[in-house]
mmCIF file of C-alpha atoms in Angstrom:
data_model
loop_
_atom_site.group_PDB
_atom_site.id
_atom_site.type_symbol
_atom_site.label_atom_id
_atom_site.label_comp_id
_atom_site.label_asym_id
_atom_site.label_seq_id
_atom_site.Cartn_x
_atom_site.Cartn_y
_atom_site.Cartn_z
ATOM 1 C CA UNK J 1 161.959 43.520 139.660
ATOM 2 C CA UNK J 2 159.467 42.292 142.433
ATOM 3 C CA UNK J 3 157.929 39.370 143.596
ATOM 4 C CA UNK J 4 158.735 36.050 141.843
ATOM 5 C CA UNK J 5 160.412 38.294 138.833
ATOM 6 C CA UNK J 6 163.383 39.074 141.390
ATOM 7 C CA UNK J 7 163.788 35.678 142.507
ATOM 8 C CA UNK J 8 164.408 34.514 138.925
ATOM 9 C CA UNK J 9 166.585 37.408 138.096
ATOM 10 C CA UNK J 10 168.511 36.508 141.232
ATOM 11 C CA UNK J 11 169.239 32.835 139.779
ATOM 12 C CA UNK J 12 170.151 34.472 136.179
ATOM 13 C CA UNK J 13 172.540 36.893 137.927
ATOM 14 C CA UNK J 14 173.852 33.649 140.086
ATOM 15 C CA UNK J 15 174.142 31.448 136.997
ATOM 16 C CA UNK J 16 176.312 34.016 135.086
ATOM 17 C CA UNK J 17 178.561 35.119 138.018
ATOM 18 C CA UNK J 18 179.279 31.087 138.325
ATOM 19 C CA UNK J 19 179.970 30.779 134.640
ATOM 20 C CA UNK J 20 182.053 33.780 134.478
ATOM 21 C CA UNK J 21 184.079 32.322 137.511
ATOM 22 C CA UNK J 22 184.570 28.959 135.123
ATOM 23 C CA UNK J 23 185.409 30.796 131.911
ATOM 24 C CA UNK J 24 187.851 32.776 133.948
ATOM 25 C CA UNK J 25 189.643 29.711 134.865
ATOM 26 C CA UNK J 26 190.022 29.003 131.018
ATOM 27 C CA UNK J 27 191.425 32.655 130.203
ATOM 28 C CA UNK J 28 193.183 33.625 127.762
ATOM 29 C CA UNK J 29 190.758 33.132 124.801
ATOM 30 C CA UNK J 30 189.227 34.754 122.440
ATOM 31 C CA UNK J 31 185.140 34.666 121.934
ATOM 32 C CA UNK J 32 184.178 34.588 118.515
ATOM 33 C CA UNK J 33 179.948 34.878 118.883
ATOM 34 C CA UNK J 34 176.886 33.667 120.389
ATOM 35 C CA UNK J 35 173.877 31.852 118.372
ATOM 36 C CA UNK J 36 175.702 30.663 115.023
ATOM 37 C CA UNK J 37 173.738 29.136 112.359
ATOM 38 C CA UNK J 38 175.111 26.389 111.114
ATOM 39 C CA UNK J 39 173.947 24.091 107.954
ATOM 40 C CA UNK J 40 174.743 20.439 106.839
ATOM 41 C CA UNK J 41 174.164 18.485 103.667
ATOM 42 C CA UNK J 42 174.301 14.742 103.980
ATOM 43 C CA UNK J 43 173.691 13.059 100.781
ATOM 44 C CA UNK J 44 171.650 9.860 101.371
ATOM 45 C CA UNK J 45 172.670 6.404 100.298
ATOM 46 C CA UNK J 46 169.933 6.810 97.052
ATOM 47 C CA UNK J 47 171.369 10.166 96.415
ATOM 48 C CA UNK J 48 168.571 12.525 97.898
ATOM 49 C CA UNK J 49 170.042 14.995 100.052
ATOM 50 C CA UNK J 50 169.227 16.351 103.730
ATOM 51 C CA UNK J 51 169.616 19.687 104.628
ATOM 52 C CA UNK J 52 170.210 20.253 108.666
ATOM 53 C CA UNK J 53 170.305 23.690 110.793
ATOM 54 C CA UNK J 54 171.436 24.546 113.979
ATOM 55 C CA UNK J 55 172.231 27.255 116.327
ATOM 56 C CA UNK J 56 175.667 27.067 118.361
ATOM 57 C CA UNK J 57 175.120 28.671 121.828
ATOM 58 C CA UNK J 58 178.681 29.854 122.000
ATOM 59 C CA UNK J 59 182.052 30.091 120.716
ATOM 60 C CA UNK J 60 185.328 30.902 121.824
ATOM 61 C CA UNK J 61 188.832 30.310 120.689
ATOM 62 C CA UNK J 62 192.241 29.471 122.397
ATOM 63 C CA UNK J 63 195.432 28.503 120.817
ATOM 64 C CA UNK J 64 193.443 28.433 117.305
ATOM 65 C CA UNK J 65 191.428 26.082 119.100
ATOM 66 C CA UNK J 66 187.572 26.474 118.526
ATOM 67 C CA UNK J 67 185.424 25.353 121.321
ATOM 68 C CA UNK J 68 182.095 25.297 120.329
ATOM 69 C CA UNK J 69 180.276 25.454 123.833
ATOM 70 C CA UNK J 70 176.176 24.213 124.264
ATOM 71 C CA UNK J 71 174.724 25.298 127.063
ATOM 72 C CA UNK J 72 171.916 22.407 128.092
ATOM 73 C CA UNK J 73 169.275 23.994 131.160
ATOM 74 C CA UNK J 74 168.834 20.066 132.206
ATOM 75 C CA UNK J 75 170.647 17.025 133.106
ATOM 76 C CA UNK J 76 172.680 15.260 130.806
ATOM 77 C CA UNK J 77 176.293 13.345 130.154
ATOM 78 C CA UNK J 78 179.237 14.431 129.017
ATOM 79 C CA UNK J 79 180.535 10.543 128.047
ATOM 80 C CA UNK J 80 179.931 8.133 125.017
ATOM 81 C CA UNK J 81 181.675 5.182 124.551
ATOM 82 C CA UNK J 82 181.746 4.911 120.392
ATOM 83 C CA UNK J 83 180.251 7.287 117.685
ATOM 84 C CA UNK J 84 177.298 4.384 117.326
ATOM 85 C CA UNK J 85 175.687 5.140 120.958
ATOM 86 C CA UNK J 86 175.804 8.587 120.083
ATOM 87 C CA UNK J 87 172.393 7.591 117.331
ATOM 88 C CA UNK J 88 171.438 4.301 119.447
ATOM 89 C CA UNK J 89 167.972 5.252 120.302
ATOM 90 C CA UNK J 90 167.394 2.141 122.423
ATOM 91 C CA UNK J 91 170.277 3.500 124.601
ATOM 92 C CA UNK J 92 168.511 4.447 128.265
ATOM 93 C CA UNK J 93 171.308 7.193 128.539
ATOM 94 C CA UNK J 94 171.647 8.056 125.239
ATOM 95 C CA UNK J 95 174.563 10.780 125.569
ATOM 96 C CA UNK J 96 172.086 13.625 123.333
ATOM 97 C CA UNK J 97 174.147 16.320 124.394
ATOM 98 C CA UNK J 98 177.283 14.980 122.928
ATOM 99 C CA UNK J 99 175.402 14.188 119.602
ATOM 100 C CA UNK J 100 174.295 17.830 119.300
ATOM 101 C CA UNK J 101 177.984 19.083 120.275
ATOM 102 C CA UNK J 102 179.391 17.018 117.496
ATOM 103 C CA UNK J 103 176.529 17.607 115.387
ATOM 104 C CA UNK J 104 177.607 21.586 115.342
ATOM 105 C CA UNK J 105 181.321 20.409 115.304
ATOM 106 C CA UNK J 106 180.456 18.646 111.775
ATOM 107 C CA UNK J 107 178.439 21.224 110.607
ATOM 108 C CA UNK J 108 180.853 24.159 111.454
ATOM 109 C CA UNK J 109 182.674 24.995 108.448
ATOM 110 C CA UNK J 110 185.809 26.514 109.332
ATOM 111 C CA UNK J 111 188.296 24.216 109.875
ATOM 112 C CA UNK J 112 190.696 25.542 112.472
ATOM 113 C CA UNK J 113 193.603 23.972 113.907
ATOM 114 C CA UNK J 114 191.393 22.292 116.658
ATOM 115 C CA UNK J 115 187.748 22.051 117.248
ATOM 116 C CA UNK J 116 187.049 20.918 120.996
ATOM 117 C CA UNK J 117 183.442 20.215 122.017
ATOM 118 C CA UNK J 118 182.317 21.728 125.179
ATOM 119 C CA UNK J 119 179.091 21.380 127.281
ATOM 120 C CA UNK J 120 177.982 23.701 129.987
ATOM 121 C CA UNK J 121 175.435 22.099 132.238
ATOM 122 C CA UNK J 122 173.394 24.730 134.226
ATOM 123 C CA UNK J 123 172.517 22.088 136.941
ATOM 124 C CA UNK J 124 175.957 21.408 137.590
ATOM 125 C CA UNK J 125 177.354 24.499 137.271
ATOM 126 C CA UNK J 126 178.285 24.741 141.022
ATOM 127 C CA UNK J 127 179.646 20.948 141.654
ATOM 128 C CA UNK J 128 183.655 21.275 141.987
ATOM 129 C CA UNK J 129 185.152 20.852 140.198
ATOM 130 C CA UNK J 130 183.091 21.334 136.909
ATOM 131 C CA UNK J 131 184.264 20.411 133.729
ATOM 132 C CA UNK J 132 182.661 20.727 130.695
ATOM 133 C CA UNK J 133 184.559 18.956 128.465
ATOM 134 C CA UNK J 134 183.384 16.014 126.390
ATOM 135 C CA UNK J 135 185.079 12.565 127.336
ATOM 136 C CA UNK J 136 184.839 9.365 125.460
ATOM 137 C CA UNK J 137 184.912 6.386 128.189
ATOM 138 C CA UNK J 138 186.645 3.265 127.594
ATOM 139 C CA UNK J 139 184.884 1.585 130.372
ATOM 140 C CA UNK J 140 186.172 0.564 133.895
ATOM 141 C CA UNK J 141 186.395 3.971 134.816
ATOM 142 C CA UNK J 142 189.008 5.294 131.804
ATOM 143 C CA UNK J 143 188.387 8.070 130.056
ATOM 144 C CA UNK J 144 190.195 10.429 127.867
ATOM 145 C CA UNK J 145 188.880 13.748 126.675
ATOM 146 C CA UNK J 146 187.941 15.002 123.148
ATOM 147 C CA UNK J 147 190.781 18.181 122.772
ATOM 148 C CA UNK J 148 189.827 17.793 119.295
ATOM 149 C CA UNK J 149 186.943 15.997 117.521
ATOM 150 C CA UNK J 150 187.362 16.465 114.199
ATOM 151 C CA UNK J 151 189.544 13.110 114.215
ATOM 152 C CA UNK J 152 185.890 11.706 115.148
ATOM 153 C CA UNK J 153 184.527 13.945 112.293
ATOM 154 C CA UNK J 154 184.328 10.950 109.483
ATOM 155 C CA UNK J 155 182.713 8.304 111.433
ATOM 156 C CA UNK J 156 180.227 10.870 112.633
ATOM 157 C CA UNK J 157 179.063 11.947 109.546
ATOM 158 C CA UNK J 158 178.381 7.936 108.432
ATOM 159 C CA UNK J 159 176.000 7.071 111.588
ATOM 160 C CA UNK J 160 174.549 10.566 110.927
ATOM 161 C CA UNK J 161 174.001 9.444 107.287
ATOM 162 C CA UNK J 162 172.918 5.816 107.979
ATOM 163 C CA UNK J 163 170.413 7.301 110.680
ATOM 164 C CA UNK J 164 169.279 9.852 107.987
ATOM 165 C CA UNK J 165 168.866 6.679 105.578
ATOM 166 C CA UNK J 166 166.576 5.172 107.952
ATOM 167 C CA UNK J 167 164.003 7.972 108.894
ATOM 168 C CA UNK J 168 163.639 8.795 105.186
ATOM 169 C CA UNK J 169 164.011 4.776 103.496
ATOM 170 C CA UNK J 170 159.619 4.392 102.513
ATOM 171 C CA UNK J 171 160.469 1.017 103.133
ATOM 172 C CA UNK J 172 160.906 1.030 106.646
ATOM 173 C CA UNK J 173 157.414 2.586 108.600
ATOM 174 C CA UNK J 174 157.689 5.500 111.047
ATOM 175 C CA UNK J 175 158.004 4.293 114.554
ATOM 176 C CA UNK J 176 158.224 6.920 117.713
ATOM 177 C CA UNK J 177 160.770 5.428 120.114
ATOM 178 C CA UNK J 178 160.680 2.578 122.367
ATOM 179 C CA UNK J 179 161.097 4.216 125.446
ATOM 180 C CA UNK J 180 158.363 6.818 124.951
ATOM 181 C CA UNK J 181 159.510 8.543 128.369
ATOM 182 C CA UNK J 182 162.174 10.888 126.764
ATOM 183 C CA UNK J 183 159.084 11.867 123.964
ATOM 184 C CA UNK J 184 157.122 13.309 126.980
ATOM 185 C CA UNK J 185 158.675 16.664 126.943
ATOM 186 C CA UNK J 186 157.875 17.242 123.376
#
């Protein structure tokens, strides 16, 4: 590689020696695979069902724990306070990240013993230390951490649904978001 080509294979080769470092931290465990697909079917409140897709990044397994890791190139949160600000679009800091996570924790259909949501983000890869757990914050500075979200699993899947309810109710008219700043990248 020459030229600007080896200066971006430099960072790649930087990124993965730092991620390697983390993941050795978290040895023993087990990795299952890279780039899952993953469906959902949420039935709608007038019966119409939604099919959903996605693609887990990674997964790895440790005392038949799943982690389901997401690997997000920008910046982000790892913190929600309730399963509701997870879909509150008027939210400045909507916590997207941890949406997706549990998204692919809901739609993953093995149910192991354990399924903890991680997220790995790039930007922060090299801030000590770096954790990329999910937390749910109770506010004043408490916080616990998911080990296992599939308590959270139920509750998910009825914001998911009443969110799903309103993009596809013809009663209610097609609006892009308020804040039209996080619709710039797309």
């Amino acid at each position: 590689l020459l030229g600007q080509n080896f200066l971006i294979g430099e960072m790649i080769r930087k990124y993965v020696k730092q991620i390697l470092r983390i993941d050795r931290g978290l040895t023993p465990f087990k990795y299952l695979e890279s780039e899952r697909r993953v469906l959902g079917l949420v039935r709608l409140s007038n019966g119409t069902s939604v099919r959903l897709k996605g693609f887990i990044d990674r997964m790895d397994e440790k005392d038949r724990t799943v982690r389901i890791v997401d690997y997000k190139s920008g910046l982000g949160t790892n913190l929600f306070s309730s399963i509701e600000d997870l879909f509150d679009s008027s939210l400045k800091d909507r916590p997207k990240a941890v949406m997706q996570v549990f998204l692919y924790a809901w739609m993953y259909s093995q149910k192991p013993d354990g399924i903890q949501p991680t997220i790995y983000f790039v930007r922060s890869l090299f801030q000590e230390p770096f954790d990329p757990a999910v937390y749910r914050s109770f506010g004043r500075g408490q916080k616990e951490k998911v080990i296992d979200v599939r308590p959270e699993l139920e509750a998910f899947e009825e914001a998911l649904r009443a969110c799903l309810d309103r993009i596809f109710d013809p009663e209610e008219p097609f609006r892009q978001a308020d804040d039209t700043k996080g619709c710039a990248y797309c």
